[in-house]
Amino acid sequence: MRMRGEIAKNKEEEEKEVRNEEKKMVAVMPRKYSSKVVVVVGYALTSKKIKSFLQPKLEGLARNKGIVFVAIDQSKPLSDQGPFDIVLHKLSGKEWRGVLEDYRKAHPEVTVLDPPDAIQQVHNRQSMLQDVADLDLSDPYGKVGVPKQLVIKKDPSSISEEVNKAGLRLPLVAKPLFAKSHELSLAYDEISLQKLEPPLVLQEFINHGGVLFKVYIVGEAIKVVRRFSLPDVSKRELSESVGVYRFPRVSCAAASADEADLDPCVAELPPRPLLERLAKELRRRLGLRLFNLDIIREHGTRDNYYVIDINYFPGYGKMPEYEHIFTDFLLSLAAQSK
Ligand SMILES: O=P(O)(O)O[C@H]1[C@H](O)[C@@H](OP(=O)(O)O)[C@H](OP(=O)(O)O)[C@@H](OP(=O)(O)O)[C@H]1O
Ligand SMILES: Nc1ncnc2c1ncn2[C@@H]1O[C@H](COP(=O)(O)OP(=O)(O)O)[C@@H](O)[C@H]1O
Ligand SMILES: [Mg+2]
Ligand SMILES: [Mg+2]
């Protein structure tokens, strides 16, 4: 006798199989036989990303709108797969970048989200914020800059000297040069700086009331959420503290501050028109359509903002209404290229 749970499980498995079959068929069928399908999206993502992004709710909504997601088989030539309208990817490595570049040349009709060289710029914290600095955005809604920063490639014994030369003020945040690593240290005094391990970027720590804004961008759409961040460092604390403190995962999804009871001047979101202008400019300058920005507002100011981090294809699964926003975005891309 089959138990109820078992029946449900079998049904789920059956549905999964049907969905997989559908996907396979769509991938091999000439488009004229699959009139319901408007957009075919090939994806190359890590299993962690598939789990967080390609959730059943997204796939379901997408299917209803005529969008299907097809897994790219990395062991086979990309050009032999598809045909795709869009390729969605977040994999690392030179070889994969080469595969994508060749594919883009051979298939200019396919939208590759996003171009590998544009992604490279935000993988390195030395180049990540350059476009924000160049933009030097300042309008009646506010001013957007980047914290003063310095890159240390090798010798840790010279850090203190270089910090002085560049005029960086303590405390300093130390971040690994390559953005895929999320280790973070806060250094309170000059002598301890030699304990840090290059290659890294040193950034002035900006007091911001312990809350940051994650600004998700999907094409033209923008969504902002609040996350808890490192608390302010007072002058007294700075004068009394020494050493380097390590923080493993600050401002991760578990640190959501959207429901928290915050001081209104800390909680207030950055003005929409400022974010829209910033997003529009950065989309163009970075050449990216899928990214997020970590923005902080200097504590005690109303409109002094700093971009401290840019992430390519971030955890959209935690962005409110991402299913609708993402599927509409994919449809708009397909409509543009028709
Ligand atoms: O910390 P930042 O610099 O923002 O980097 C992001 C966040 O950690 C995302 O998780 P969260 O939303 O929890 O902060 C995470 O998404 P997922 O965990 O959803 O995949 C991304 O993972 P990768 O795509 O693996 O890099 C990562 O690049
Ligand atoms: N310049 C800074 N001033 C104040 N806090 C910062 C600064 N840079 C980073 N932080 C804090 O450290 C966290 C992690 O830094 P971030 O640059 O976003 O790295 P990651 O790529 O690991 O997310 C941020 O979420 C924020 O809480
Ligand atoms: Mg960050
Ligand atoms: Mg980051």
JSON list of N, CA and C in Angstrom, two decimals, residues 145-207:
[
{"chain": "A", "resi": 145, "resn": "GLY", "atom": "N", "xyz": [29.77, 58.94, -3.71]},
{"chain": "A", "resi": 145, "resn": "GLY", "atom": "CA", "xyz": [31.20, 58.76, -3.94]},
{"chain": "A", "resi": 145, "resn": "GLY", "atom": "C", "xyz": [31.65, 57.37, -3.55]},
{"chain": "A", "resi": 146, "resn": "VAL", "atom": "N", "xyz": [32.95, 57.21, -3.44]},
{"chain": "A", "resi": 146, "resn": "VAL", "atom": "CA", "xyz": [33.50, 55.93, -2.95]},
{"chain": "A", "resi": 146, "resn": "VAL", "atom": "C", "xyz": [34.48, 56.26, -1.83]},
{"chain": "A", "resi": 147, "resn": "PRO", "atom": "N", "xyz": [34.64, 55.36, -0.85]},
{"chain": "A", "resi": 147, "resn": "PRO", "atom": "CA", "xyz": [35.60, 55.65, 0.23]},
{"chain": "A", "resi": 147, "resn": "PRO", "atom": "C", "xyz": [37.01, 55.73, -0.36]},
{"chain": "A", "resi": 148, "resn": "LYS", "atom": "N", "xyz": [37.86, 56.53, 0.27]},
{"chain": "A", "resi": 148, "resn": "LYS", "atom": "CA", "xyz": [39.26, 56.60, -0.16]},
{"chain": "A", "resi": 148, "resn": "LYS", "atom": "C", "xyz": [39.84, 55.21, -0.02]},
{"chain": "A", "resi": 149, "resn": "GLN", "atom": "N", "xyz": [40.56, 54.74, -1.02]},
{"chain": "A", "resi": 149, "resn": "GLN", "atom": "CA", "xyz": [41.11, 53.39, -0.91]},
{"chain": "A", "resi": 149, "resn": "GLN", "atom": "C", "xyz": [42.50, 53.24, -1.51]},
{"chain": "A", "resi": 150, "resn": "LEU", "atom": "N", "xyz": [43.15, 52.17, -1.12]},
{"chain": "A", "resi": 150, "resn": "LEU", "atom": "CA", "xyz": [44.54, 51.93, -1.50]},
{"chain": "A", "resi": 150, "resn": "LEU", "atom": "C", "xyz": [44.69, 50.43, -1.75]},
{"chain": "A", "resi": 151, "resn": "VAL", "atom": "N", "xyz": [45.46, 50.08, -2.78]},
{"chain": "A", "resi": 151, "resn": "VAL", "atom": "CA", "xyz": [45.66, 48.66, -3.07]},
{"chain": "A", "resi": 151, "resn": "VAL", "atom": "C", "xyz": [47.03, 48.22, -2.59]},
{"chain": "A", "resi": 152, "resn": "ILE", "atom": "N", "xyz": [47.09, 47.13, -1.85]},
{"chain": "A", "resi": 152, "resn": "ILE", "atom": "CA", "xyz": [48.37, 46.58, -1.40]},
{"chain": "A", "resi": 152, "resn": "ILE", "atom": "C", "xyz": [48.53, 45.22, -2.09]},
{"chain": "A", "resi": 153, "resn": "LYS", "atom": "N", "xyz": [49.52, 45.13, -2.98]},
{"chain": "A", "resi": 153, "resn": "LYS", "atom": "CA", "xyz": [49.66, 43.89, -3.76]},
{"chain": "A", "resi": 153, "resn": "LYS", "atom": "C", "xyz": [50.54, 42.87, -3.04]},
{"chain": "A", "resi": 154, "resn": "LYS", "atom": "N", "xyz": [51.67, 43.35, -2.43]},
{"chain": "A", "resi": 154, "resn": "LYS", "atom": "CA", "xyz": [52.61, 42.37, -1.86]},
{"chain": "A", "resi": 154, "resn": "LYS", "atom": "C", "xyz": [53.02, 42.61, -0.42]},
{"chain": "A", "resi": 155, "resn": "ASP", "atom": "N", "xyz": [53.96, 43.49, -0.22]},
{"chain": "A", "resi": 155, "resn": "ASP", "atom": "CA", "xyz": [54.70, 43.59, 1.03]},
{"chain": "A", "resi": 155, "resn": "ASP", "atom": "C", "xyz": [53.87, 44.16, 2.21]},
{"chain": "A", "resi": 156, "resn": "PRO", "atom": "N", "xyz": [53.52, 43.32, 3.21]},
{"chain": "A", "resi": 156, "resn": "PRO", "atom": "CA", "xyz": [52.70, 43.84, 4.32]},
{"chain": "A", "resi": 156, "resn": "PRO", "atom": "C", "xyz": [53.48, 44.82, 5.22]},
{"chain": "A", "resi": 157, "resn": "SER", "atom": "N", "xyz": [54.83, 44.74, 5.21]},
{"chain": "A", "resi": 157, "resn": "SER", "atom": "CA", "xyz": [55.60, 45.60, 6.12]},
{"chain": "A", "resi": 157, "resn": "SER", "atom": "C", "xyz": [55.55, 47.07, 5.71]},
{"chain": "A", "resi": 158, "resn": "SER", "atom": "N", "xyz": [55.20, 47.33, 4.43]},
{"chain": "A", "resi": 158, "resn": "SER", "atom": "CA", "xyz": [55.19, 48.73, 3.98]},
{"chain": "A", "resi": 158, "resn": "SER", "atom": "C", "xyz": [53.78, 49.35, 4.04]},
{"chain": "A", "resi": 159, "resn": "ILE", "atom": "N", "xyz": [52.81, 48.59, 4.55]},
{"chain": "A", "resi": 159, "resn": "ILE", "atom": "CA", "xyz": [51.42, 49.09, 4.51]},
{"chain": "A", "resi": 159, "resn": "ILE", "atom": "C", "xyz": [51.28, 50.42, 5.24]},
{"chain": "A", "resi": 160, "resn": "SER", "atom": "N", "xyz": [51.85, 50.47, 6.44]},
{"chain": "A", "resi": 160, "resn": "SER", "atom": "CA", "xyz": [51.71, 51.66, 7.26]},
{"chain": "A", "resi": 160, "resn": "SER", "atom": "C", "xyz": [52.25, 52.91, 6.53]},
{"chain": "A", "resi": 161, "resn": "GLU", "atom": "N", "xyz": [53.41, 52.76, 5.90]},
{"chain": "A", "resi": 161, "resn": "GLU", "atom": "CA", "xyz": [54.01, 53.87, 5.16]},
{"chain": "A", "resi": 161, "resn": "GLU", "atom": "C", "xyz": [53.10, 54.30, 4.00]},
{"chain": "A", "resi": 162, "resn": "GLU", "atom": "N", "xyz": [52.59, 53.31, 3.29]},
{"chain": "A", "resi": 162, "resn": "GLU", "atom": "CA", "xyz": [51.73, 53.62, 2.14]},
{"chain": "A", "resi": 162, "resn": "GLU", "atom": "C", "xyz": [50.42, 54.29, 2.56]},
{"chain": "A", "resi": 163, "resn": "VAL", "atom": "N", "xyz": [49.92, 53.86, 3.71]},
{"chain": "A", "resi": 163, "resn": "VAL", "atom": "CA", "xyz": [48.69, 54.45, 4.23]},
{"chain": "A", "resi": 163, "resn": "VAL", "atom": "C", "xyz": [48.92, 55.93, 4.54]},
{"chain": "A", "resi": 164, "resn": "ASN", "atom": "N", "xyz": [50.06, 56.22, 5.15]},
{"chain": "A", "resi": 164, "resn": "ASN", "atom": "CA", "xyz": [50.40, 57.61, 5.46]},
{"chain": "A", "resi": 164, "resn": "ASN", "atom": "C", "xyz": [50.57, 58.44, 4.20]},
{"chain": "A", "resi": 165, "resn": "LYS", "atom": "N", "xyz": [51.27, 57.85, 3.24]},
{"chain": "A", "resi": 165, "resn": "LYS", "atom": "CA", "xyz": [51.54, 58.56, 1.98]},
{"chain": "A", "resi": 165, "resn": "LYS", "atom": "C", "xyz": [50.22, 58.92, 1.28]},
{"chain": "A", "resi": 166, "resn": "ALA", "atom": "N", "xyz": [49.28, 57.96, 1.31]},
{"chain": "A", "resi": 166, "resn": "ALA", "atom": "CA", "xyz": [48.00, 58.19, 0.62]},
{"chain": "A", "resi": 166, "resn": "ALA", "atom": "C", "xyz": [47.04, 59.03, 1.46]},
{"chain": "A", "resi": 167, "resn": "GLY", "atom": "N", "xyz": [47.38, 59.28, 2.71]},
{"chain": "A", "resi": 167, "resn": "GLY", "atom": "CA", "xyz": [46.54, 60.10, 3.59]},
{"chain": "A", "resi": 167, "resn": "GLY", "atom": "C", "xyz": [45.24, 59.41, 4.01]},
{"chain": "A", "resi": 168, "resn": "LEU", "atom": "N", "xyz": [45.28, 58.09, 4.18]},
{"chain": "A", "resi": 168, "resn": "LEU", "atom": "CA", "xyz": [44.08, 57.36, 4.61]},
{"chain": "A", "resi": 168, "resn": "LEU", "atom": "C", "xyz": [43.94, 57.43, 6.12]},
{"chain": "A", "resi": 169, "resn": "ARG", "atom": "N", "xyz": [42.70, 57.64, 6.59]},
{"chain": "A", "resi": 169, "resn": "ARG", "atom": "CA", "xyz": [42.48, 57.78, 8.03]},
{"chain": "A", "resi": 169, "resn": "ARG", "atom": "C", "xyz": [41.94, 56.50, 8.66]},
{"chain": "A", "resi": 170, "resn": "LEU", "atom": "N", "xyz": [42.45, 56.17, 9.83]},
{"chain": "A", "resi": 170, "resn": "LEU", "atom": "CA", "xyz": [41.99, 54.99, 10.58]},
{"chain": "A", "resi": 170, "resn": "LEU", "atom": "C", "xyz": [40.58, 55.26, 11.15]},
{"chain": "A", "resi": 171, "resn": "PRO", "atom": "N", "xyz": [39.78, 54.23, 11.43]},
{"chain": "A", "resi": 171, "resn": "PRO", "atom": "CA", "xyz": [40.03, 52.82, 11.16]},
{"chain": "A", "resi": 171, "resn": "PRO", "atom": "C", "xyz": [39.92, 52.50, 9.67]},
{"chain": "A", "resi": 172, "resn": "LEU", "atom": "N", "xyz": [40.56, 51.38, 9.29]},
{"chain": "A", "resi": 172, "resn": "LEU", "atom": "CA", "xyz": [40.52, 50.98, 7.88]},
{"chain": "A", "resi": 172, "resn": "LEU", "atom": "C", "xyz": [39.89, 49.60, 7.72]},
{"chain": "A", "resi": 173, "resn": "VAL", "atom": "N", "xyz": [39.13, 49.47, 6.66]},
{"chain": "A", "resi": 173, "resn": "VAL", "atom": "CA", "xyz": [38.55, 48.17, 6.33]},
{"chain": "A", "resi": 173, "resn": "VAL", "atom": "C", "xyz": [39.50, 47.51, 5.34]},
{"chain": "A", "resi": 174, "resn": "ALA", "atom": "N", "xyz": [39.86, 46.24, 5.59]},
{"chain": "A", "resi": 174, "resn": "ALA", "atom": "CA", "xyz": [40.71, 45.51, 4.65]},
{"chain": "A", "resi": 174, "resn": "ALA", "atom": "C", "xyz": [39.87, 44.43, 3.98]},
{"chain": "A", "resi": 175, "resn": "LYS", "atom": "N", "xyz": [39.88, 44.46, 2.63]},
{"chain": "A", "resi": 175, "resn": "LYS", "atom": "CA", "xyz": [39.09, 43.46, 1.88]},
{"chain": "A", "resi": 175, "resn": "LYS", "atom": "C", "xyz": [40.02, 42.74, 0.90]},
{"chain": "A", "resi": 176, "resn": "PRO", "atom": "N", "xyz": [39.79, 41.45, 0.69]},
{"chain": "A", "resi": 176, "resn": "PRO", "atom": "CA", "xyz": [40.61, 40.73, -0.30]},
{"chain": "A", "resi": 176, "resn": "PRO", "atom": "C", "xyz": [40.46, 41.39, -1.67]},
{"chain": "A", "resi": 177, "resn": "LEU", "atom": "N", "xyz": [41.56, 41.47, -2.41]},
{"chain": "A", "resi": 177, "resn": "LEU", "atom": "CA", "xyz": [41.53, 42.13, -3.72]},
{"chain": "A", "resi": 177, "resn": "LEU", "atom": "C", "xyz": [40.50, 41.48, -4.65]},
{"chain": "A", "resi": 178, "resn": "PHE", "atom": "N", "xyz": [40.40, 40.15, -4.56]},
{"chain": "A", "resi": 178, "resn": "PHE", "atom": "CA", "xyz": [39.46, 39.47, -5.46]},
{"chain": "A", "resi": 178, "resn": "PHE", "atom": "C", "xyz": [38.10, 39.32, -4.76]},
{"chain": "A", "resi": 179, "resn": "ALA", "atom": "N", "xyz": [37.08, 39.87, -5.41]},
{"chain": "A", "resi": 179, "resn": "ALA", "atom": "CA", "xyz": [35.79, 40.06, -4.76]},
{"chain": "A", "resi": 179, "resn": "ALA", "atom": "C", "xyz": [35.08, 38.77, -4.38]},
{"chain": "A", "resi": 180, "resn": "LYS", "atom": "N", "xyz": [35.51, 37.63, -4.96]},
{"chain": "A", "resi": 180, "resn": "LYS", "atom": "CA", "xyz": [34.77, 36.40, -4.62]},
{"chain": "A", "resi": 180, "resn": "LYS", "atom": "C", "xyz": [35.03, 35.97, -3.17]},
{"chain": "A", "resi": 181, "resn": "SER", "atom": "N", "xyz": [36.09, 36.52, -2.57]},
{"chain": "A", "resi": 181, "resn": "SER", "atom": "CA", "xyz": [36.35, 36.21, -1.17]},
{"chain": "A", "resi": 181, "resn": "SER", "atom": "C", "xyz": [35.71, 37.26, -0.28]},
{"chain": "A", "resi": 182, "resn": "HIS", "atom": "N", "xyz": [35.00, 36.81, 0.76]},
{"chain": "A", "resi": 182, "resn": "HIS", "atom": "CA", "xyz": [34.21, 37.74, 1.59]},
{"chain": "A", "resi": 182, "resn": "HIS", "atom": "C", "xyz": [34.82, 38.01, 2.96]},
{"chain": "A", "resi": 183, "resn": "GLU", "atom": "N", "xyz": [36.09, 37.60, 3.17]},
{"chain": "A", "resi": 183, "resn": "GLU", "atom": "CA", "xyz": [36.78, 37.92, 4.43]},
{"chain": "A", "resi": 183, "resn": "GLU", "atom": "C", "xyz": [36.85, 39.43, 4.59]},
{"chain": "A", "resi": 184, "resn": "LEU", "atom": "N", "xyz": [36.68, 39.91, 5.81]},
{"chain": "A", "resi": 184, "resn": "LEU", "atom": "CA", "xyz": [36.76, 41.35, 6.02]},
{"chain": "A", "resi": 184, "resn": "LEU", "atom": "C", "xyz": [37.44, 41.62, 7.36]},
{"chain": "A", "resi": 185, "resn": "SER", "atom": "N", "xyz": [38.35, 42.60, 7.37]},
{"chain": "A", "resi": 185, "resn": "SER", "atom": "CA", "xyz": [39.00, 42.96, 8.63]},
{"chain": "A", "resi": 185, "resn": "SER", "atom": "C", "xyz": [38.88, 44.45, 8.87]},
{"chain": "A", "resi": 186, "resn": "LEU", "atom": "N", "xyz": [38.87, 44.79, 10.16]},
{"chain": "A", "resi": 186, "resn": "LEU", "atom": "CA", "xyz": [38.84, 46.19, 10.54]},
{"chain": "A", "resi": 186, "resn": "LEU", "atom": "C", "xyz": [40.10, 46.45, 11.36]},
{"chain": "A", "resi": 187, "resn": "ALA", "atom": "N", "xyz": [40.92, 47.38, 10.89]},
{"chain": "A", "resi": 187, "resn": "ALA", "atom": "CA", "xyz": [42.18, 47.68, 11.58]},
{"chain": "A", "resi": 187, "resn": "ALA", "atom": "C", "xyz": [42.07, 49.02, 12.29]},
{"chain": "A", "resi": 188, "resn": "TYR", "atom": "N", "xyz": [42.38, 49.01, 13.60]},
{"chain": "A", "resi": 188, "resn": "TYR", "atom": "CA", "xyz": [42.22, 50.22, 14.43]},
{"chain": "A", "resi": 188, "resn": "TYR", "atom": "C", "xyz": [43.50, 51.04, 14.56]},
{"chain": "A", "resi": 189, "resn": "ASP", "atom": "N", "xyz": [44.67, 50.39, 14.40]},
{"chain": "A", "resi": 189, "resn": "ASP", "atom": "CA", "xyz": [45.90, 51.17, 14.59]},
{"chain": "A", "resi": 189, "resn": "ASP", "atom": "C", "xyz": [46.92, 50.85, 13.50]},
{"chain": "A", "resi": 190, "resn": "GLU", "atom": "N", "xyz": [47.90, 51.74, 13.40]},
{"chain": "A", "resi": 190, "resn": "GLU", "atom": "CA", "xyz": [48.86, 51.66, 12.31]},
{"chain": "A", "resi": 190, "resn": "GLU", "atom": "C", "xyz": [49.76, 50.44, 12.38]},
{"chain": "A", "resi": 191, "resn": "ILE", "atom": "N", "xyz": [50.22, 50.14, 13.61]},
{"chain": "A", "resi": 191, "resn": "ILE", "atom": "CA", "xyz": [51.20, 49.05, 13.76]},
{"chain": "A", "resi": 191, "resn": "ILE", "atom": "C", "xyz": [50.59, 47.71, 13.34]},
{"chain": "A", "resi": 192, "resn": "SER", "atom": "N", "xyz": [49.31, 47.55, 13.66]},
{"chain": "A", "resi": 192, "resn": "SER", "atom": "CA", "xyz": [48.66, 46.27, 13.33]},
{"chain": "A", "resi": 192, "resn": "SER", "atom": "C", "xyz": [48.47, 46.05, 11.84]},
{"chain": "A", "resi": 193, "resn": "LEU", "atom": "N", "xyz": [48.61, 47.10, 11.06]},
{"chain": "A", "resi": 193, "resn": "LEU", "atom": "CA", "xyz": [48.38, 46.96, 9.62]},
{"chain": "A", "resi": 193, "resn": "LEU", "atom": "C", "xyz": [49.30, 45.90, 8.98]},
{"chain": "A", "resi": 194, "resn": "GLN", "atom": "N", "xyz": [50.50, 45.72, 9.57]},
{"chain": "A", "resi": 194, "resn": "GLN", "atom": "CA", "xyz": [51.43, 44.75, 8.99]},
{"chain": "A", "resi": 194, "resn": "GLN", "atom": "C", "xyz": [50.96, 43.30, 9.17]},
{"chain": "A", "resi": 195, "resn": "LYS", "atom": "N", "xyz": [49.94, 43.12, 10.02]},
{"chain": "A", "resi": 195, "resn": "LYS", "atom": "CA", "xyz": [49.41, 41.75, 10.22]},
{"chain": "A", "resi": 195, "resn": "LYS", "atom": "C", "xyz": [48.50, 41.34, 9.06]},
{"chain": "A", "resi": 196, "resn": "LEU", "atom": "N", "xyz": [48.11, 42.31, 8.25]},
{"chain": "A", "resi": 196, "resn": "LEU", "atom": "CA", "xyz": [47.18, 42.00, 7.16]},
{"chain": "A", "resi": 196, "resn": "LEU", "atom": "C", "xyz": [47.87, 41.21, 6.04]},
{"chain": "A", "resi": 197, "resn": "GLU", "atom": "N", "xyz": [47.06, 40.44, 5.32]},
{"chain": "A", "resi": 197, "resn": "GLU", "atom": "CA", "xyz": [47.65, 39.60, 4.27]},
{"chain": "A", "resi": 197, "resn": "GLU", "atom": "C", "xyz": [47.28, 40.07, 2.87]},
{"chain": "A", "resi": 198, "resn": "PRO", "atom": "N", "xyz": [48.22, 40.68, 2.15]},
{"chain": "A", "resi": 198, "resn": "PRO", "atom": "CA", "xyz": [47.94, 41.09, 0.76]},
{"chain": "A", "resi": 198, "resn": "PRO", "atom": "C", "xyz": [47.73, 39.85, -0.12]},
{"chain": "A", "resi": 199, "resn": "PRO", "atom": "N", "xyz": [47.17, 39.96, -1.32]},
{"chain": "A", "resi": 199, "resn": "PRO", "atom": "CA", "xyz": [46.71, 41.19, -1.95]},
{"chain": "A", "resi": 199, "resn": "PRO", "atom": "C", "xyz": [45.36, 41.67, -1.38]},
{"chain": "A", "resi": 200, "resn": "LEU", "atom": "N", "xyz": [45.30, 42.95, -1.08]},
{"chain": "A", "resi": 200, "resn": "LEU", "atom": "CA", "xyz": [44.06, 43.48, -0.51]},
{"chain": "A", "resi": 200, "resn": "LEU", "atom": "C", "xyz": [43.83, 44.94, -0.86]},
{"chain": "A", "resi": 201, "resn": "VAL", "atom": "N", "xyz": [42.62, 45.36, -0.52]},
{"chain": "A", "resi": 201, "resn": "VAL", "atom": "CA", "xyz": [42.26, 46.76, -0.70]},
{"chain": "A", "resi": 201, "resn": "VAL", "atom": "C", "xyz": [41.99, 47.31, 0.70]},
{"chain": "A", "resi": 202, "resn": "LEU", "atom": "N", "xyz": [42.58, 48.47, 1.00]},
{"chain": "A", "resi": 202, "resn": "LEU", "atom": "CA", "xyz": [42.30, 49.13, 2.28]},
{"chain": "A", "resi": 202, "resn": "LEU", "atom": "C", "xyz": [41.38, 50.30, 1.99]},
{"chain": "A", "resi": 203, "resn": "GLN", "atom": "N", "xyz": [40.34, 50.39, 2.79]},
{"chain": "A", "resi": 203, "resn": "GLN", "atom": "CA", "xyz": [39.33, 51.43, 2.55]},
{"chain": "A", "resi": 203, "resn": "GLN", "atom": "C", "xyz": [39.05, 52.18, 3.85]},
{"chain": "A", "resi": 204, "resn": "GLU", "atom": "N", "xyz": [38.85, 53.47, 3.78]},
{"chain": "A", "resi": 204, "resn": "GLU", "atom": "CA", "xyz": [38.47, 54.20, 4.99]},
{"chain": "A", "resi": 204, "resn": "GLU", "atom": "C", "xyz": [37.12, 53.69, 5.46]},
{"chain": "A", "resi": 205, "resn": "PHE", "atom": "N", "xyz": [37.00, 53.45, 6.75]},
{"chain": "A", "resi": 205, "resn": "PHE", "atom": "CA", "xyz": [35.72, 53.03, 7.31]},
{"chain": "A", "resi": 205, "resn": "PHE", "atom": "C", "xyz": [34.84, 54.27, 7.48]},
{"chain": "A", "resi": 206, "resn": "ILE", "atom": "N", "xyz": [33.62, 54.19, 6.97]},
{"chain": "A", "resi": 206, "resn": "ILE", "atom": "CA", "xyz": [32.69, 55.33, 7.06]},
{"chain": "A", "resi": 206, "resn": "ILE", "atom": "C", "xyz": [31.59, 54.98, 8.05]},
{"chain": "A", "resi": 207, "resn": "ASN", "atom": "N", "xyz": [31.43, 55.78, 9.09]},
{"chain": "A", "resi": 207, "resn": "ASN", "atom": "CA", "xyz": [30.31, 55.56, 10.02]},
{"chain": "A", "resi": 207, "resn": "ASN", "atom": "C", "xyz": [29.00, 55.75, 9.26]}
]
